Coordinates of C-alpha atoms in Angstrom, one line a residue:
X142 CA 37.1 9.1 29.0
X143 CA 39.5 7.1 26.8
X144 CA 37.2 4.1 26.9
X145 CA 34.3 6.2 25.9
X146 CA 36.2 7.7 22.9
X147 CA 37.1 4.2 21.8
X148 CA 33.5 3.0 22.1
X149 CA 32.2 5.9 20.1
X150 CA 34.8 5.4 17.4
X151 CA 33.8 1.7 17.2
X152 CA 30.2 2.7 16.7
X153 CA 31.1 5.1 13.9
X154 CA 33.2 2.5 12.2
X155 CA 30.3 0.1 12.0
X156 CA 28.0 2.5 10.1
X157 CA 29.8 4.5 7.6
X158 CA 27.2 5.4 5.0
X159 CA 23.9 7.0 5.2
X160 CA 20.6 8.5 3.8
X161 CA 18.7 11.3 5.5
X162 CA 15.1 12.3 5.2
X163 CA 15.2 16.0 4.5
X164 CA 11.5 16.7 3.9
X165 CA 8.1 15.0 3.5
X166 CA 5.4 17.0 1.7
X167 CA 1.8 16.0 1.9
X168 CA -1.1 18.3 0.9
X169 CA 0.1 21.2 -1.1
X170 CA 0.4 24.4 1.0
X171 CA 0.8 22.6 4.3
X172 CA 4.2 22.6 6.1
X173 CA 6.7 19.9 5.3
X174 CA 7.7 17.3 7.8
X175 CA 11.4 16.6 8.5
X176 CA 12.9 13.4 9.7
X177 CA 13.2 13.1 13.4
X178 CA 16.6 14.4 14.7
X179 CA 17.6 15.6 11.3
X180 CA 19.6 18.8 11.7
X181 CA 19.8 21.5 9.1
X182 CA 23.1 22.7 10.4
X183 CA 24.8 19.5 9.1
X184 CA 26.6 19.9 5.8
X185 CA 25.1 18.1 2.8
X186 CA 28.0 18.5 0.4
X187 CA 30.3 15.9 2.0
X188 CA 30.5 12.2 2.8
X189 CA 32.7 11.9 5.9
X190 CA 31.6 10.3 9.1
X191 CA 31.7 13.7 10.9
X192 CA 29.9 15.9 10.4
X193 CA 28.2 14.6 7.3
X194 CA 26.7 11.4 8.7
X195 CA 25.9 12.5 12.2
X196 CA 22.2 13.0 11.9
X197 CA 21.4 10.0 9.8
X198 CA 19.0 7.6 11.4
X199 CA 20.0 3.9 11.8
X200 CA 17.0 1.6 12.3
X201 CA 18.1 -2.0 13.1
X202 CA 15.6 -4.6 14.1
X203 CA 18.3 -6.3 16.3
X204 CA 18.7 -3.0 18.3
X205 CA 15.0 -2.6 18.7
X206 CA 14.7 -6.2 20.0
X207 CA 17.6 -5.7 22.3
X208 CA 15.9 -2.7 24.0
X209 CA 18.5 -0.3 22.7
X210 CA 16.3 1.9 20.6
X211 CA 12.7 2.6 19.8
X212 CA 11.1 1.6 16.5
X213 CA 12.5 4.8 14.9
X214 CA 16.1 3.9 15.7
X215 CA 18.9 6.3 16.6
X216 CA 21.3 8.9 15.2
X217 CA 25.1 8.9 15.8
X218 CA 24.9 12.4 17.2
X219 CA 21.8 12.1 19.5
X220 CA 21.3 8.4 20.2
X221 CA 17.8 6.9 20.6
X222 CA 15.0 8.8 19.1
X223 CA 12.1 9.6 21.4
X224 CA 9.1 9.4 19.1
X225 CA 6.6 11.1 21.4
X226 CA 8.9 14.0 22.2
X227 CA 10.0 14.5 18.6
X228 CA 6.4 14.5 17.4
X229 CA 5.3 17.1 20.0
X230 CA 8.3 19.3 19.2
X231 CA 7.4 19.1 15.5
X232 CA 3.8 20.0 16.1
X233 CA 4.9 23.0 18.2
X234 CA 7.2 24.2 15.5
X235 CA 4.4 23.8 12.9
X236 CA 6.6 21.3 11.1
X237 CA 4.1 18.4 10.5
X238 CA 2.8 17.9 7.0
X239 CA -1.0 17.4 6.4
X240 CA -2.4 14.3 4.7
X241 CA -5.6 12.6 3.8
X242 CA -6.4 9.0 3.1
X243 CA -4.8 8.2 -0.3
X244 CA -2.5 11.3 -0.3
X245 CA 0.6 10.9 -2.4
X246 CA 3.5 12.3 -0.4
X247 CA 6.8 13.4 -1.8
X248 CA 9.6 12.4 0.5
X249 CA 13.1 13.9 -0.1
X250 CA 16.0 11.6 0.8
X251 CA 19.6 12.8 0.8
X252 CA 22.0 10.1 -0.1
X253 CA 25.2 10.9 1.7
X254 CA 27.3 8.1 0.1
X255 CA 27.1 4.6 -1.3
X256 CA 25.1 2.8 1.5
X257 CA 22.3 5.4 1.5
X258 CA 20.9 4.1 -1.8
X259 CA 17.6 2.4 -2.5
X260 CA 15.4 0.7 -2.5
X261 CA 13.5 2.2 0.5
X262 CA 10.4 0.7 2.1
X263 CA 8.0 2.6 4.3
X264 CA 5.5 1.6 7.0
X265 CA 3.1 3.3 9.4
X266 CA 2.3 3.5 13.1
X267 CA -1.2 4.9 13.1
X268 CA -1.0 5.6 16.9
X269 CA 2.2 7.6 16.4
X270 CA 4.0 6.3 19.4
X271 CA 2.7 2.8 20.4
X272 CA 5.4 1.0 18.5
X273 CA 2.8 -1.0 16.5
X274 CA 3.4 -1.0 12.7
X275 CA -0.1 -1.2 11.4
X276 CA 0.6 -1.6 7.7
X277 CA 3.2 -1.2 4.9
X278 CA 3.0 1.7 2.6
X279 CA 3.3 1.8 -1.2
X280 CA 6.5 3.4 -2.4
X281 CA 7.0 4.4 -6.1
X282 CA 9.8 6.4 -7.9
X283 CA 12.2 4.8 -5.5
X284 CA 15.8 5.8 -4.9
X285 CA 18.1 3.9 -7.3
X286 CA 20.2 1.1 -5.8
X287 CA 20.4 -2.6 -5.0
X288 CA 20.7 -3.8 -1.4
X289 CA 21.0 -0.2 -0.4
X290 CA 24.1 0.4 -2.5
X291 CA 24.9 2.6 -5.5
X292 CA 27.7 4.9 -6.7
X293 CA 25.6 8.1 -6.0
X294 CA 26.7 10.4 -3.2
X295 CA 25.7 13.9 -1.8
X296 CA 22.6 13.7 -3.9
X297 CA 18.9 14.3 -3.2
X298 CA 16.1 11.9 -4.4
X299 CA 12.3 12.3 -4.3
X300 CA 10.3 9.2 -3.6
X301 CA 6.5 9.0 -3.6
X302 CA 4.8 7.4 -0.6
X303 CA 1.1 6.7 -0.7
X304 CA -1.1 7.0 2.4
X305 CA -3.5 4.1 2.7
X306 CA -7.1 4.5 1.7
X307 CA -8.1 3.3 5.2
X308 CA -5.8 5.8 6.9
X309 CA -6.9 6.5 10.5
X310 CA -4.3 8.5 12.5
X311 CA -5.0 8.6 16.2
X312 CA -1.8 9.7 17.8
X313 CA -0.1 12.7 19.5
X314 CA -1.7 15.4 21.6
X315 CA -3.8 16.3 18.6
X316 CA -5.3 12.9 18.2
X317 CA -4.8 12.7 14.5
X318 CA -1.1 12.1 13.9
X319 CA 0.7 9.0 12.4
X320 CA 4.4 8.2 12.3
X321 CA 5.8 7.1 8.9
X322 CA 9.0 5.1 8.9
X323 CA 11.2 4.7 5.8
X324 CA 14.5 2.8 5.6
X325 CA 16.6 1.0 3.0
X326 CA 18.1 -2.5 3.2
X327 CA 21.8 -1.7 3.5
X328 CA 23.8 -4.2 5.5
X329 CA 25.7 -1.3 7.2
X330 CA 22.3 0.2 8.1
X331 CA 19.4 0.0 7.5
X332 CA 19.3 3.8 7.1
X333 CA 16.3 6.1 6.8
X334 CA 14.2 7.8 9.4
X335 CA 10.8 8.6 10.8
X336 CA 8.5 11.6 10.5
X337 CA 5.1 12.7 11.6
X338 CA 2.0 13.3 9.4
X339 CA -1.3 14.9 10.5
X340 CA -4.5 13.6 9.0
X341 CA -7.2 16.2 8.1
X342 CA -10.1 14.0 7.0
X343 CA -10.6 12.1 10.3
X344 CA -12.1 13.1 13.7
X345 CA -9.4 13.6 16.3
X346 CA -9.2 10.9 18.8
X347 CA -9.7 11.7 22.5
X348 CA -8.3 8.8 24.5
X349 CA -9.4 7.4 27.8
X350 CA -7.3 4.9 29.7
X351 CA -10.0 2.2 29.6
X352 CA -10.2 2.3 25.8
X353 CA -6.5 1.9 25.1
X354 CA -6.2 -1.4 23.4
X355 CA -2.5 -1.9 23.1
X356 CA -1.2 -4.9 25.0
X357 CA 1.7 -7.2 25.6
X358 CA 1.8 -11.0 26.0
X359 CA 3.1 -12.5 29.2
X360 CA 6.0 -14.0 27.3
X361 CA 7.0 -10.5 25.9
X362 CA 6.6 -8.9 29.4
X363 CA 8.8 -11.5 31.0
X364 CA 11.4 -11.2 28.3
X365 CA 11.4 -7.5 28.6
X366 CA 11.9 -7.6 32.4
X367 CA 14.9 -9.9 31.9
X368 CA 16.4 -7.5 29.3
X369 CA 15.8 -4.5 31.5
X370 CA 17.6 -6.1 34.4
X371 CA 20.6 -6.7 32.2
X372 CA 20.5 -3.2 30.8
X373 CA 19.9 -1.2 34.0
X374 CA 23.4 -1.1 35.5
X375 CA 25.0 0.0 32.2
X376 CA 22.2 2.5 31.6
X377 CA 22.7 4.0 35.1
X378 CA 26.4 4.3 34.6
X379 CA 25.9 6.0 31.2
X380 CA 23.4 8.4 32.7
X381 CA 25.8 9.3 35.5
X382 CA 28.6 9.9 33.0
X383 CA 26.3 12.1 30.8
X384 CA 25.6 14.2 33.9
X385 CA 29.2 14.7 34.8
X386 CA 31.0 18.0 34.1
X387 CA 32.7 16.6 31.0
X388 CA 29.5 15.2 29.7
X389 CA 27.5 18.4 30.2
X390 CA 30.2 20.5 28.6
X391 CA 30.5 18.2 25.7
X392 CA 26.8 18.2 25.0
X393 CA 26.7 22.0 25.4
X394 CA 29.6 22.4 23.0
X395 CA 27.9 20.2 20.4
X396 CA 24.6 22.2 20.6
X397 CA 26.5 25.5 20.3
X398 CA 27.7 24.3 16.9
X399 CA 24.3 23.1 15.7
X400 CA 20.9 24.7 15.5
X401 CA 19.5 23.4 18.7
X402 CA 16.3 25.3 19.3
X403 CA 12.8 24.1 20.4
X404 CA 9.7 26.1 20.2
X405 CA 7.8 25.6 23.5
X406 CA 4.1 25.3 23.6
X407 CA 2.1 25.0 26.8
X408 CA 0.0 21.9 27.1
X409 CA -3.6 22.3 28.2
X410 CA -4.9 20.9 31.5
X411 CA -7.7 18.4 30.9
X412 CA -10.1 16.3 33.0
X413 CA -11.4 13.0 31.5
X414 CA -14.8 11.4 32.2
X415 CA -14.7 7.6 32.4
X416 CA -17.9 5.6 32.7
X417 CA -16.8 2.3 34.2
X418 CA -17.7 2.8 37.9
X419 CA -18.9 -0.4 39.5
X420 CA -17.4 -2.6 36.7
X421 CA -14.9 -5.3 37.7
X422 CA -11.5 -4.0 36.8
X423 CA -10.5 -7.2 35.1
X424 CA -13.6 -6.9 32.8
X425 CA -13.7 -3.1 32.3
X426 CA -11.1 -2.9 29.6
X427 CA -13.0 -5.6 27.6
X428 CA -16.5 -4.2 28.0
X429 CA -16.2 -0.4 27.8
X430 CA -17.2 0.3 24.2
X431 CA -17.6 -1.3 20.9
X432 CA -14.9 1.0 19.7
X433 CA -12.5 -0.5 22.1
X434 CA -13.3 -4.0 20.9
X435 CA -12.8 -3.0 17.3
X436 CA -9.5 -1.2 17.9
X437 CA -8.3 -4.2 20.0
X438 CA -8.7 -6.4 16.9
X439 CA -6.8 -3.9 14.8
X440 CA -4.1 -3.5 17.3
X441 CA -3.6 -7.2 17.6
X442 CA -3.3 -7.5 13.8
X443 CA -0.9 -4.6 13.9
X444 CA 1.2 -6.2 16.5
X445 CA 1.4 -9.4 14.6
X446 CA 2.4 -7.4 11.5
X447 CA 5.1 -5.7 13.5
X448 CA 6.6 -9.1 14.2
X449 CA 6.2 -10.1 10.6
X450 CA 8.1 -7.0 9.6
X451 CA 10.9 -8.0 11.8
X452 CA 10.6 -5.0 14.2
X453 CA 11.3 -7.3 17.1
X454 CA 9.4 -5.1 19.5
X455 CA 6.6 -7.6 19.7
X456 CA 4.5 -5.4 21.9
X457 CA 2.0 -2.7 21.4
X458 CA 3.2 -0.7 24.4
X459 CA 6.3 0.2 22.5
X460 CA 6.9 3.7 23.9
X461 CA 7.2 2.3 27.5
X462 CA 9.3 -0.6 26.3
X463 CA 11.9 1.1 24.3
X464 CA 13.4 3.5 26.8
X465 CA 12.7 6.9 25.4
X466 CA 15.1 8.3 27.9
X467 CA 18.1 6.8 26.2
X468 CA 18.6 9.8 23.8
X469 CA 21.9 11.5 24.6
X470 CA 20.1 14.8 24.2
X471 CA 16.5 16.0 24.2
X472 CA 17.0 18.8 21.7
X473 CA 15.2 18.5 18.4
X474 CA 17.9 20.0 16.3
X475 CA 15.8 20.9 13.3
X476 CA 13.0 22.5 15.4
X477 CA 14.4 26.0 14.7
X478 CA 12.9 25.8 11.3
X479 CA 9.7 27.8 11.9
X480 CA 7.5 27.6 8.8
X481 CA 5.4 30.6 7.9
X482 CA 2.2 28.4 8.0
X483 CA 0.8 29.0 11.5
X484 CA -2.5 30.0 10.0
X485 CA -2.4 27.3 7.3
X486 CA -5.8 26.3 5.9
X487 CA -6.5 23.3 3.7
X488 CA -7.1 24.3 0.1
X489 CA -10.7 24.1 -1.0
X490 CA -9.9 22.0 -4.0

């Protein structure tokens, strides 16, 4: 217990400044998205490590490469962010903003203290949860700051993020969701976060296993296996500690103080029809459809871009690679925000 307290204190001392994505508004009249794991019960009028910084997202390429977190990073309160789970919880709570190709989104960033300043950069995973950053996004009206630093604190800033003209969201259970990731360049961070957007001017994708084009190289697979073997004993011990009486009580006590509530939504039962009977398994994935070939090219480019952006994940199969189970809690703290937009319809203009 004492060692655990010292370890947590060490983590907190490393990252002592933050910026939080409070909202992202796309098409007018649609619900606003909120940064994954951002909790509306956290105070916004203070700068201290606890509670003021606890739901800020830290997104470090070194931690992504080391198999510690997914491409959306972690918070000090909840640990690794499970992108797929966070997205589905947001969809269930009707807390995903709507966008089209070219939409100008207003993203509200709360600067907790000095290291939460600008400039912020944003990028996009068009598959939502494959860990492939497909392209960078244009950001204007940025948060003031140099190298993530300024003298501002406890202040909200609105930045403008433009969706690309060739936007093609294919992710989540709806088949038309993208993940947007924004972060600054603070040495103590980078700080920022991820949020989901739902595209309205695209046909929803219905996936089939033989048309999924994400792939890893042999080198990346072997490196991942080595990393997993190093991580496993520590991860098992941490999981056992989290399941102990003290761990469960601590987690329950934290949730009691926060707004931990998730709106559940039953998933449909589906049967897919795959037309590759009689095709050699080694060839099937390369010969199924012209769409698969086209997306394979796009995914390869996206993967290379991910490396170029320094994400360090280096593989399109990111959600399997990045240990989504590492989150200390599965609750989406902000999911209790239920927007009065269940019957939202896109404006005719």
